[in-house]
Tab-separated table of C-alpha atoms in Angstrom:
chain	number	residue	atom	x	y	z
A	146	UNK	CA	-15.421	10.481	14.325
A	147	UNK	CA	-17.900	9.253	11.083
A	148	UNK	CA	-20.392	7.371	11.613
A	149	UNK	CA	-23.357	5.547	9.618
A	150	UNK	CA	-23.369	6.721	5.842
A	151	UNK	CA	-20.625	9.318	6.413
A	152	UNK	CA	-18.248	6.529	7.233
A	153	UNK	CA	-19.567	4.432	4.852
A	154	UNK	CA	-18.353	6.720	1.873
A	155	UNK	CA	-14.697	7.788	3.586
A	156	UNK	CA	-14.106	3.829	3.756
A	157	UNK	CA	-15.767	2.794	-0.212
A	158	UNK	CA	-13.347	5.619	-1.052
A	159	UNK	CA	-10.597	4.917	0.781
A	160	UNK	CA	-10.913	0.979	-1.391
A	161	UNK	CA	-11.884	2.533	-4.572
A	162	UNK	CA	-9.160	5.054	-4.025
A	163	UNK	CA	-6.953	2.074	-3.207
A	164	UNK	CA	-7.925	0.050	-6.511
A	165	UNK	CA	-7.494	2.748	-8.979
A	166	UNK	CA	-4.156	4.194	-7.614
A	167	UNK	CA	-2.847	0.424	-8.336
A	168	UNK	CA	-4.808	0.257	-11.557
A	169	UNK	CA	-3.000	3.305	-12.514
A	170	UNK	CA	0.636	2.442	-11.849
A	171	UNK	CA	0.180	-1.895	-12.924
A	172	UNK	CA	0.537	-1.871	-16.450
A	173	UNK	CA	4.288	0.124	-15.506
A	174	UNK	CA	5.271	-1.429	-12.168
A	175	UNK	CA	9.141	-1.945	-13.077
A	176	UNK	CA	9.431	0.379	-15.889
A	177	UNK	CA	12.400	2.994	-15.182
A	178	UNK	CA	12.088	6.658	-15.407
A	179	UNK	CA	14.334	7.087	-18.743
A	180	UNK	CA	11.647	4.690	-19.921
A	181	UNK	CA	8.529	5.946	-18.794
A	182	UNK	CA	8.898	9.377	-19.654
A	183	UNK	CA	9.505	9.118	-23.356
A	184	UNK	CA	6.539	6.538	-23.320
A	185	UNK	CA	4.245	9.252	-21.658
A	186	UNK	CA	5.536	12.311	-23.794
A	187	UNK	CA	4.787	10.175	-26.958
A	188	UNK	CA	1.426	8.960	-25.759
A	189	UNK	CA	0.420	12.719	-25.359
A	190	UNK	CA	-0.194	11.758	-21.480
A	191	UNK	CA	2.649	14.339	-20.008
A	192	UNK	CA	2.385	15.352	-17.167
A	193	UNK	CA	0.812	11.999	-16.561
A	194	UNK	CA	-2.869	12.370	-15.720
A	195	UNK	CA	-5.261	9.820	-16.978
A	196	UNK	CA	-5.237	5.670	-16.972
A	197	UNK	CA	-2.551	4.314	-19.698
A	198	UNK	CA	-4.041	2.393	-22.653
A	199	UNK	CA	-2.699	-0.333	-24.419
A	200	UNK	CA	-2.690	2.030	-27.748
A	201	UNK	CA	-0.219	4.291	-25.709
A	202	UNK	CA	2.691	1.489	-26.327
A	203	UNK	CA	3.496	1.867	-29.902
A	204	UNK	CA	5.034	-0.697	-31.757
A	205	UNK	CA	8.301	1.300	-32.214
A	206	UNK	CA	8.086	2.089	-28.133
A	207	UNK	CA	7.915	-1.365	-27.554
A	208	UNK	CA	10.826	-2.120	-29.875
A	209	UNK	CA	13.218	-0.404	-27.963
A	210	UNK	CA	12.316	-0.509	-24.789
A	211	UNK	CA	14.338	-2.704	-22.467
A	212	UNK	CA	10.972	-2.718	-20.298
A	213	UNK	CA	8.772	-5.932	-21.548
A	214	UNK	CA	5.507	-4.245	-22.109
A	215	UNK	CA	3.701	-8.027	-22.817
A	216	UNK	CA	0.764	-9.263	-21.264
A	217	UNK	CA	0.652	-5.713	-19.159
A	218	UNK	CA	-2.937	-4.844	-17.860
A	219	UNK	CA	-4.088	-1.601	-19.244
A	220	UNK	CA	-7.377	0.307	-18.369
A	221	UNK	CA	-9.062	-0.582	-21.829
A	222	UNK	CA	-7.990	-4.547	-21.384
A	223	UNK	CA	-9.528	-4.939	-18.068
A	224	UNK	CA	-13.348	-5.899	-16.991
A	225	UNK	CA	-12.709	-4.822	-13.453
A	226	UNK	CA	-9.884	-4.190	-11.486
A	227	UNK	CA	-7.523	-6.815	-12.412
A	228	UNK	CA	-5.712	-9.368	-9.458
A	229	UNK	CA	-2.828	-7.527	-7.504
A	230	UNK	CA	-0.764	-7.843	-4.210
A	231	UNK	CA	-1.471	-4.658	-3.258
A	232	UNK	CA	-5.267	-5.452	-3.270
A	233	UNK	CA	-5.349	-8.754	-2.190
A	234	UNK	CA	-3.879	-7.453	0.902
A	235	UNK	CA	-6.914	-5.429	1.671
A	236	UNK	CA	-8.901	-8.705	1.201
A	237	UNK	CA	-6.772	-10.515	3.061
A	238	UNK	CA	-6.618	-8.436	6.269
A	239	UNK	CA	-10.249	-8.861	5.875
A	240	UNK	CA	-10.199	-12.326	6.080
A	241	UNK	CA	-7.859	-12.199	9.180
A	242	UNK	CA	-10.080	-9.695	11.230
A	243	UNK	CA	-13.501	-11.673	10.362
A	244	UNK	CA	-11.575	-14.968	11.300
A	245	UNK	CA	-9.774	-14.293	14.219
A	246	UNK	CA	-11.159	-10.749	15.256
A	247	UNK	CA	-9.018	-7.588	16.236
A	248	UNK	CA	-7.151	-9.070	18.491
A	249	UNK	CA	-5.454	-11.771	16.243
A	250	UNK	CA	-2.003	-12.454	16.475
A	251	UNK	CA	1.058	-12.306	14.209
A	252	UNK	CA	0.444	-15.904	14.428
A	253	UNK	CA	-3.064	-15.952	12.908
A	254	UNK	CA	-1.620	-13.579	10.251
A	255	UNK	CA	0.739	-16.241	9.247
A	256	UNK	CA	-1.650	-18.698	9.115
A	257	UNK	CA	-4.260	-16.636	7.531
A	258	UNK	CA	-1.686	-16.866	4.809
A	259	UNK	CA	-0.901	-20.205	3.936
A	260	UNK	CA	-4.336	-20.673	4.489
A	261	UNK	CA	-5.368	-18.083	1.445
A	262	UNK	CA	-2.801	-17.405	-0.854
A	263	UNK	CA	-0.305	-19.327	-2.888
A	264	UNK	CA	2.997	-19.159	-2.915
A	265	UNK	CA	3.440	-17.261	-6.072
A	266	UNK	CA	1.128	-14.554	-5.463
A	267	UNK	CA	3.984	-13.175	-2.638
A	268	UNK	CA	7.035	-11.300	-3.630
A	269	UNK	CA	9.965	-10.477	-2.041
A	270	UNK	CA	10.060	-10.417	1.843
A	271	UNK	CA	6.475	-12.057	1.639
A	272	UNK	CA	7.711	-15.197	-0.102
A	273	UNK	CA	10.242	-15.498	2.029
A	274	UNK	CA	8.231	-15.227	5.357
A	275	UNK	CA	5.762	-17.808	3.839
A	276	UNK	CA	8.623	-20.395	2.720
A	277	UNK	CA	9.493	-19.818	6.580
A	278	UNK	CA	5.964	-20.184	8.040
A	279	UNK	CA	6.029	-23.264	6.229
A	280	UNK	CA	9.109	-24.787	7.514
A	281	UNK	CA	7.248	-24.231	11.238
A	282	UNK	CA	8.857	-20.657	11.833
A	283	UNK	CA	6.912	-18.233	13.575
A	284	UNK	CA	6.795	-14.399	13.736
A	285	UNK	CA	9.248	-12.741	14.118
A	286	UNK	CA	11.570	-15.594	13.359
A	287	UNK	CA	9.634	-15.556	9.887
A	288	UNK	CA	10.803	-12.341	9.178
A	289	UNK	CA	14.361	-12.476	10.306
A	290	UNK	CA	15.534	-16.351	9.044
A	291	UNK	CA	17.294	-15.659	5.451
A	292	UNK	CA	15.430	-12.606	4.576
A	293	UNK	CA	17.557	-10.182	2.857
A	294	UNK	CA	14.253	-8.193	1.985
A	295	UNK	CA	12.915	-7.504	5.480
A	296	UNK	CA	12.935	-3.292	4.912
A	297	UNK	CA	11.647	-3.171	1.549
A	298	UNK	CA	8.042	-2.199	0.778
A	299	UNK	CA	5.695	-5.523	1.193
A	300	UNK	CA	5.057	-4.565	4.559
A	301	UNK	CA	3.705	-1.207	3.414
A	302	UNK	CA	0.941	-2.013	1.184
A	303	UNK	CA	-0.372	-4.272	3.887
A	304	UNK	CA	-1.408	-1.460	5.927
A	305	UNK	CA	-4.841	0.205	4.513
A	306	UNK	CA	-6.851	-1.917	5.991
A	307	UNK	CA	-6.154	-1.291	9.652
A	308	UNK	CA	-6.468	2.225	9.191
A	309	UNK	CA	-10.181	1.554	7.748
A	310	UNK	CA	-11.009	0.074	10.730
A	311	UNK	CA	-9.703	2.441	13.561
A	312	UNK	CA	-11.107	5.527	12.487
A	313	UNK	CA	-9.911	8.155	14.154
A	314	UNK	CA	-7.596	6.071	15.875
A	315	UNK	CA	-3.713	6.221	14.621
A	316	UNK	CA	-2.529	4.398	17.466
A	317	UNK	CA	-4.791	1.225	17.348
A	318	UNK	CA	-3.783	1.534	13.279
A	319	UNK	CA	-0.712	1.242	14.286
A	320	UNK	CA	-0.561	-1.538	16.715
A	321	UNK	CA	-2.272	-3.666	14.150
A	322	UNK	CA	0.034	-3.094	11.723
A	323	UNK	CA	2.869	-3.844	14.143
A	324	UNK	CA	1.235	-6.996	14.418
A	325	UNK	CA	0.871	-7.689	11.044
A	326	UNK	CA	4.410	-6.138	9.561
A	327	UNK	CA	6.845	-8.480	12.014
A	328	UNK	CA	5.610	-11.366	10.040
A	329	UNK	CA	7.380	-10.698	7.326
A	330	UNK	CA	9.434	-7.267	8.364
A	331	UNK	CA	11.958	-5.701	10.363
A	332	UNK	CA	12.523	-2.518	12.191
A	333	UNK	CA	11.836	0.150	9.047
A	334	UNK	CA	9.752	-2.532	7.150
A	335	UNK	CA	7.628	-2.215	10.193
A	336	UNK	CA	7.714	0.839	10.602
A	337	UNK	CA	6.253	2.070	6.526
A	338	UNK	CA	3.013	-0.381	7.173
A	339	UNK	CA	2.676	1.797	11.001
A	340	UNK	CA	3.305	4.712	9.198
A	341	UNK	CA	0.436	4.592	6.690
A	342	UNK	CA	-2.028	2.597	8.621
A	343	UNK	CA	-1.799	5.469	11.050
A	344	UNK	CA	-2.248	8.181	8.154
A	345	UNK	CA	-5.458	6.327	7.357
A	346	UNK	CA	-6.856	5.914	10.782
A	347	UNK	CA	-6.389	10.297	11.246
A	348	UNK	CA	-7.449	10.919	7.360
A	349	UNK	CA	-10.817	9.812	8.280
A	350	UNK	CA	-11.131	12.320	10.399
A	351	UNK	CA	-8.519	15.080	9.615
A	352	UNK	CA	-8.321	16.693	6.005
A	353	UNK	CA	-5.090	19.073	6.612
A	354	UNK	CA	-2.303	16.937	5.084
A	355	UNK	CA	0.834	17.792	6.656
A	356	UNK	CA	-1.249	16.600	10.170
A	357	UNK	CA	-2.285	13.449	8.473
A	358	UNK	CA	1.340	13.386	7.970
A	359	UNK	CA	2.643	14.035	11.526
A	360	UNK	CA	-0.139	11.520	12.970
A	361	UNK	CA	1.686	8.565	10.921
A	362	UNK	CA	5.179	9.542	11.760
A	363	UNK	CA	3.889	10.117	15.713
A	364	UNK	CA	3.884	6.337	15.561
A	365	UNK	CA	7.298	5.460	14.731
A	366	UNK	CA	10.505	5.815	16.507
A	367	UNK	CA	11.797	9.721	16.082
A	368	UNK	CA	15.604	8.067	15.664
A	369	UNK	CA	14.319	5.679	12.994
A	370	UNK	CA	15.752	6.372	9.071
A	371	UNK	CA	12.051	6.098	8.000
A	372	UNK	CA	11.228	9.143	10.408
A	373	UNK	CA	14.181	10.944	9.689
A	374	UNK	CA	13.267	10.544	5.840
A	375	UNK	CA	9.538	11.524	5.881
A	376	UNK	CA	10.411	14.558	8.542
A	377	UNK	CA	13.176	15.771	5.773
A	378	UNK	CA	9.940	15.641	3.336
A	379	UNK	CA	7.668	17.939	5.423
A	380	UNK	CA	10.216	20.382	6.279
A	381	UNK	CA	11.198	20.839	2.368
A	382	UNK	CA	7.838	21.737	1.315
A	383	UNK	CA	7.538	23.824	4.119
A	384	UNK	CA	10.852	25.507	3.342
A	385	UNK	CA	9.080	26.122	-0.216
A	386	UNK	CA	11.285	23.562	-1.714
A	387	UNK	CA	9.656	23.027	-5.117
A	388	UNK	CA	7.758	19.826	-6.356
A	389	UNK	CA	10.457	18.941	-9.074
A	390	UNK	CA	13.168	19.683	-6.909
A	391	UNK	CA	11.978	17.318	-4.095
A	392	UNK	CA	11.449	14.317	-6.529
A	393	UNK	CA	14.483	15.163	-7.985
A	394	UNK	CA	16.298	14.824	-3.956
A	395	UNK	CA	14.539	11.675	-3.870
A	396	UNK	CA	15.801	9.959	-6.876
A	397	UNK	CA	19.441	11.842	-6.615
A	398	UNK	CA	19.220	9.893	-2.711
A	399	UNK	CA	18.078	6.419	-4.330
A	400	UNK	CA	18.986	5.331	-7.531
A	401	UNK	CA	15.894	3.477	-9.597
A	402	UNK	CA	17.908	1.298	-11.338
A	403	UNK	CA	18.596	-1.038	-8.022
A	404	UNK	CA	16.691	-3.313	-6.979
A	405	UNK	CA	17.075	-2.575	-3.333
A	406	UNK	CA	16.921	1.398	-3.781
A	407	UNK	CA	13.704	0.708	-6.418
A	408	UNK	CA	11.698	-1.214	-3.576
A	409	UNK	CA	13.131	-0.018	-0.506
A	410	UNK	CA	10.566	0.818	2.305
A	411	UNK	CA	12.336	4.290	2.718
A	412	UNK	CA	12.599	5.662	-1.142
A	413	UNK	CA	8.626	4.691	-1.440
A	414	UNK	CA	7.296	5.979	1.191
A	415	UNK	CA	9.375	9.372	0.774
A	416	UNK	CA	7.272	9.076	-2.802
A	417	UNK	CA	3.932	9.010	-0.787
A	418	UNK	CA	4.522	11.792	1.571
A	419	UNK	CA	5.273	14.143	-1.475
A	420	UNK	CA	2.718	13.058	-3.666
A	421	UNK	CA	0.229	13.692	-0.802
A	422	UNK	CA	1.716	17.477	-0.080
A	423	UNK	CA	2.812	18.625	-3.444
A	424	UNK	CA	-0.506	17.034	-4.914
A	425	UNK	CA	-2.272	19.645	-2.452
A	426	UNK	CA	-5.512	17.222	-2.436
A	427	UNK	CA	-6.235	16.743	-5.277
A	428	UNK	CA	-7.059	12.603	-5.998
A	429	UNK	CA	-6.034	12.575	-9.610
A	430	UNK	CA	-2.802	15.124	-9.505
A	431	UNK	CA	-1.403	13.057	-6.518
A	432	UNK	CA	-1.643	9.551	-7.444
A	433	UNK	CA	-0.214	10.478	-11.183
A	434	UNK	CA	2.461	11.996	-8.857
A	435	UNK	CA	3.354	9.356	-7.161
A	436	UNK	CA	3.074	7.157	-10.576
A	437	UNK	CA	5.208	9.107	-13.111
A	438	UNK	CA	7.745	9.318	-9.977
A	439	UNK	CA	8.825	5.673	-10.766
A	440	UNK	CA	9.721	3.189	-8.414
A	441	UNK	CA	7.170	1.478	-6.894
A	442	UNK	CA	4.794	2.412	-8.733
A	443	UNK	CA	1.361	0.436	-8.532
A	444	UNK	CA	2.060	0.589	-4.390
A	445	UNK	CA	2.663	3.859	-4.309
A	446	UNK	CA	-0.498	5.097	-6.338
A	447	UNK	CA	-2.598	2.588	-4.259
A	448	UNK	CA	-1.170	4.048	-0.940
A	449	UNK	CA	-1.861	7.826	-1.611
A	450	UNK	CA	-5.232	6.913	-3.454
A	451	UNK	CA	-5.931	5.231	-0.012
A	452	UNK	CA	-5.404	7.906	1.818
A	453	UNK	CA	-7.033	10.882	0.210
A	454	UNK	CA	-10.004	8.645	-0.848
A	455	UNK	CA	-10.573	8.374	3.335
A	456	UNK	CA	-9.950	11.753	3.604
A	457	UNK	CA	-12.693	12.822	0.822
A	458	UNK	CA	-14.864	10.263	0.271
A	459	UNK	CA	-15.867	8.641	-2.870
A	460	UNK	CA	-16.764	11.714	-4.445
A	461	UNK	CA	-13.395	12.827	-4.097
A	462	UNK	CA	-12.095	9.963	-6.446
A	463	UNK	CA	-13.611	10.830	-9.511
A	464	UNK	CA	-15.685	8.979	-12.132
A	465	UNK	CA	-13.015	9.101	-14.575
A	466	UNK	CA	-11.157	6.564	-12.061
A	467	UNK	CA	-13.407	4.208	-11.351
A	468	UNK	CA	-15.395	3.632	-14.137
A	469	UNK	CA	-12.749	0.808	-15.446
A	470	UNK	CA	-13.230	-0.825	-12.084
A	471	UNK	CA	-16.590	-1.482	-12.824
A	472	UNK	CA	-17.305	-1.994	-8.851
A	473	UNK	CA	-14.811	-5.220	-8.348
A	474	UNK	CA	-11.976	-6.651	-8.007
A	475	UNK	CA	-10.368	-9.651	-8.862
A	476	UNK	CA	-8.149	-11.274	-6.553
A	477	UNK	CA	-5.951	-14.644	-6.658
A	478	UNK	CA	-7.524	-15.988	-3.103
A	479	UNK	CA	-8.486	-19.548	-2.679
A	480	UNK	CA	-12.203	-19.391	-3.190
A	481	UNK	CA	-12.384	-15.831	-4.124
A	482	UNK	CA	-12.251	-14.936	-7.925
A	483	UNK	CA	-13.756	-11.174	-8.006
A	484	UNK	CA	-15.416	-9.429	-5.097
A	485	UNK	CA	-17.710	-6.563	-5.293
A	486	UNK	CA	-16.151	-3.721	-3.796
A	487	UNK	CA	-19.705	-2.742	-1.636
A	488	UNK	CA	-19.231	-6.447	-0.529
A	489	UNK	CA	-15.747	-5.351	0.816
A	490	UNK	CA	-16.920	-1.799	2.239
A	491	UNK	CA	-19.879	-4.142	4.122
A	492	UNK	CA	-17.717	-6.178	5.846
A	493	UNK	CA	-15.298	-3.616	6.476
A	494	UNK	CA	-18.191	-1.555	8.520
A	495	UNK	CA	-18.412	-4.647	10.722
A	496	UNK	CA	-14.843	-4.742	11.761
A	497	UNK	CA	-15.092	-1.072	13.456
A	498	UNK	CA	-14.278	-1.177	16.862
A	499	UNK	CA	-16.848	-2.000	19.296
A	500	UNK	CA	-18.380	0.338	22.001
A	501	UNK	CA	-16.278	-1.096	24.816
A	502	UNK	CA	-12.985	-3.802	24.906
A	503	UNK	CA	-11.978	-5.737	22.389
A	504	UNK	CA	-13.161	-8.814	20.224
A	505	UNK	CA	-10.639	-11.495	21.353
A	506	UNK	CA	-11.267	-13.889	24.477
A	507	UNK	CA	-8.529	-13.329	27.589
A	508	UNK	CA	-6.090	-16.154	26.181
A	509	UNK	CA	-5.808	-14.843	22.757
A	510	UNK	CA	-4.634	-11.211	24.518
A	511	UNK	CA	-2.372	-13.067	26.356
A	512	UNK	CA	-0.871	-15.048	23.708
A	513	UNK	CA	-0.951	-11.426	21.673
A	514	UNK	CA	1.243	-9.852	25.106
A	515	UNK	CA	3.960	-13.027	24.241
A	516	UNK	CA	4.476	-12.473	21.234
A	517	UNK	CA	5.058	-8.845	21.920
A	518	UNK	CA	7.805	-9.703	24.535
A	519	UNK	CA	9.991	-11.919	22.399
C-alpha cells in the first residue's frame, strides 16, 4: 500500500480527477444525446475531448435546442471549480469522518446533513431522505418512507471519499459506504456507492482495470441487477465487443429520455465500467467517454476521473484539466464558500486508517452493530 508522498499524489489526483470529470460533464448534465451530438459536431469538439466553452453554444444551437443552455457553467466562465453535488459530497464525507471518526453511524451521516447543507442543494433520493430526517426518521426508515428514488444514482457519487481513505482496502470502502448509502438508498442504490468506493480503495493500489473492476463488484451481492449489469460489461469487452457497440447496448437497454432510465443507479454505473475499459487508461479519453455517453453526465465523468486519478496520480490527470480549477472548489456548505483542494488532500491524509482498531469509542460500535441489525 502508498504511503507518505506516494499516497499523497494517488489521493490529490483521485480529487482533482474527481473535480474535472464533473467540470467536464456540468455545463450538459440533462442534455440528451440527439442534442449533444449535433452541439459537439458543430463546436468542432467530436469525438468529445476537451472542456466545452460557452462560445461552443451558438446562438442558432441555442435556438433550437429544447435543452436550456442559460446560466450553464462552462470552463471559460468559471474561477475555480464551480459548486456541485457531486463535490460537495467529497467535502461532506469529510466533514462526517473528522466529526464523528470512521466509525460514525448512518445516524451521524444524517445529521452531518442537516447540519451542512440546505435543502436545495439535494436532489432526488437525497431530498427526500433529508425531508425525512427532518420529520425525526432515521436510517433506513429515511430511505424507504415515500422515496420513489431510492435506486437511482445519489447514492453513487457519495462514494469517493471512502475509497480515499481505505487504501488498499475494498472491503472497509465498502462498509462505509454501506453505512452511508442506506440513508438515503435501497438495495441497488446501495449497492453503486459499494461498488465504486471499493474500485477506489483497490485503484490505489492496483492499475489493471478489469481487477479494479472485479474488486468493486466482489462487494456486492452476485444475484444483485447491479452485478449482473457490470459482469455483462466485463465479459463484452472481453468477448471483443466493440466500444460503440457496447454504448450502443447500453442506451438500446435504457432509454435517455426517462427520467428513471436517465438517472438510474444501474444505466450509470454500466457508463462507468465502460468508460474505464474501453478508455484503456487513458484520463482524458475515458472521462469524455463517459460524458458524450449522456445520461448522467457530470456524475459519471467525476466517478471515472476518480478512479483513474487514484490509480495514476496527479500526473495522470493532465494540465489541460486542471488548469480551470485553479486549485479549488467552491461548494454550497454552511461556512464553506471555496476550499483549496491541498486543504482537502490534507485532511484527507489524516482520515487513513490507523495502525491498530478503529477511531470510535465501544458505544458508538455498538450503536453502529444496531443499526446494522434492523
Amino acid at each position: 500500500r502508498p504511503d507518505g508522498e506516494a499516497l499523497h499524489d494517488r489521493v490529490l489526483g483521485a480529487i482533482c480527477g474527481r473535480i474535472a470529470g464533473c467540470l467536464l460533464g456540468k455545463p450538459i448534465e440533462g442534455i440528451r444525446t440527439d442534442e449533444l451530438y449535433p452541439l459537439l459536431k458543430e463546436s468542432g469538439n467530436w469525438p468529445l475531448h476537451r472542456y466545452l466553452r460557452s462560445t461552443d453554444v451558438s446562438p442558432q444551437r441555442a435556438a433550437c435546442s429544447t435543452f436550456n443552455f442559460s446560466g450553464r457553467r462552462f470552463m471559460d466562465t468559471v474561477e475555480c471549480a464551480p459548486n456541485d453535488d457531486d463535490t460537495n459530497y467529497v467535502l461532506l464525507a469529510q466533514m462526517l469522518i473528522d466529526r464523528f471518526g470512521r466509525d460514525f453511524t448512518s445516524a451521524d451521516v444524517g445529521r452531518v446533513w442537516m447540519d451542512f447543507q440546505p435543502k436545495k442543494a439535494f436532489y432526488t433520493a437525497e431530498r427526500v431522505a433529508y425531508i425525512n430526517l427532518s420529520r425525526g426518521l432515521l436510517p433506513p426508515d429515511s430511505a424507504q418512507y415515500k422515496n420513489p428514488f431510492r435506486e437511482r444514482i445519489g447514492a453513487q457519487i457519495r462514494a469517493d471519499y471512502f475509497g480515499y481513505i481505505n487504501p488498499g482496502d475494498p472491503a472497509a470502502a465498502a462498509e462505509m459506504a454501506w453505512r452511508d448509502g442506506r440513508v438515503s438508498h435501497v438495495k441497488n442504490g446501495i449497492y453503486g456507492e459499494m461498488f465504486v468506493a471499493a474500485m477506489l480503495a483497490e485503484a490505489a493500489v492496483e492499475s489493471d482495470l478489469e481487477a479494479i473492476l472485479r474488486a468493486g463488484l466482489s462487494q456486492i451481492p452476485t444475484t444483485s441487477r447491479l452485478h449482473k449489469a457490470i459482469t455483462g460489461v466485463v465479459d463484452g469487452w472481453k468477448k471483443g465487443v466493440c466500444r460503440h457497440e457496447c454504448f450502443l447496448r447500453i442506451h438500446q437497454r435504457f432509454d435517455e429520455h426517462l427520467g428513471h432510465d436517465w438517472c438510474h443507479v444501474l444505466s450509470n454505473a454500466m457508463v462507468v465500467a465502460a468508460s474505464l475499459l474501453y478508455g484503456g487508461g487513458d484520463y482524458g479519453a475515458s472521462i469524455c467517454m463517459a460524458v458524450e455517453t449522456g445520461f448522467d453526465t457530470d456524475s459519471n465523468g467525476a466517478t471515472v476521473g476518480s478512479i483513474l486519478g487514484m490509480r495514476g496520480g496527479i500526473r495522470a490527470v493532465g494540465e489541460e484539466w486542471l488548469k480551470p480549477l485553479n486549485g479549488r472548489m467552491d461548494t454550497s456548505l454552511s461556512g464553506t464558500g471555496w476550499i483549496s483542494i491541498e486543504e482537502m488532500v490534507q485532511k484527507t491524509m489524516t482520515h487513513m486508517p490507523p495502525a491498530a482498531g478503529g477511531q470510535g469509542t465501544p458505544e458508538r460500535r455498538r450503536e453502529h452493530a444496531k443499526q446494522g441489525s434492523r
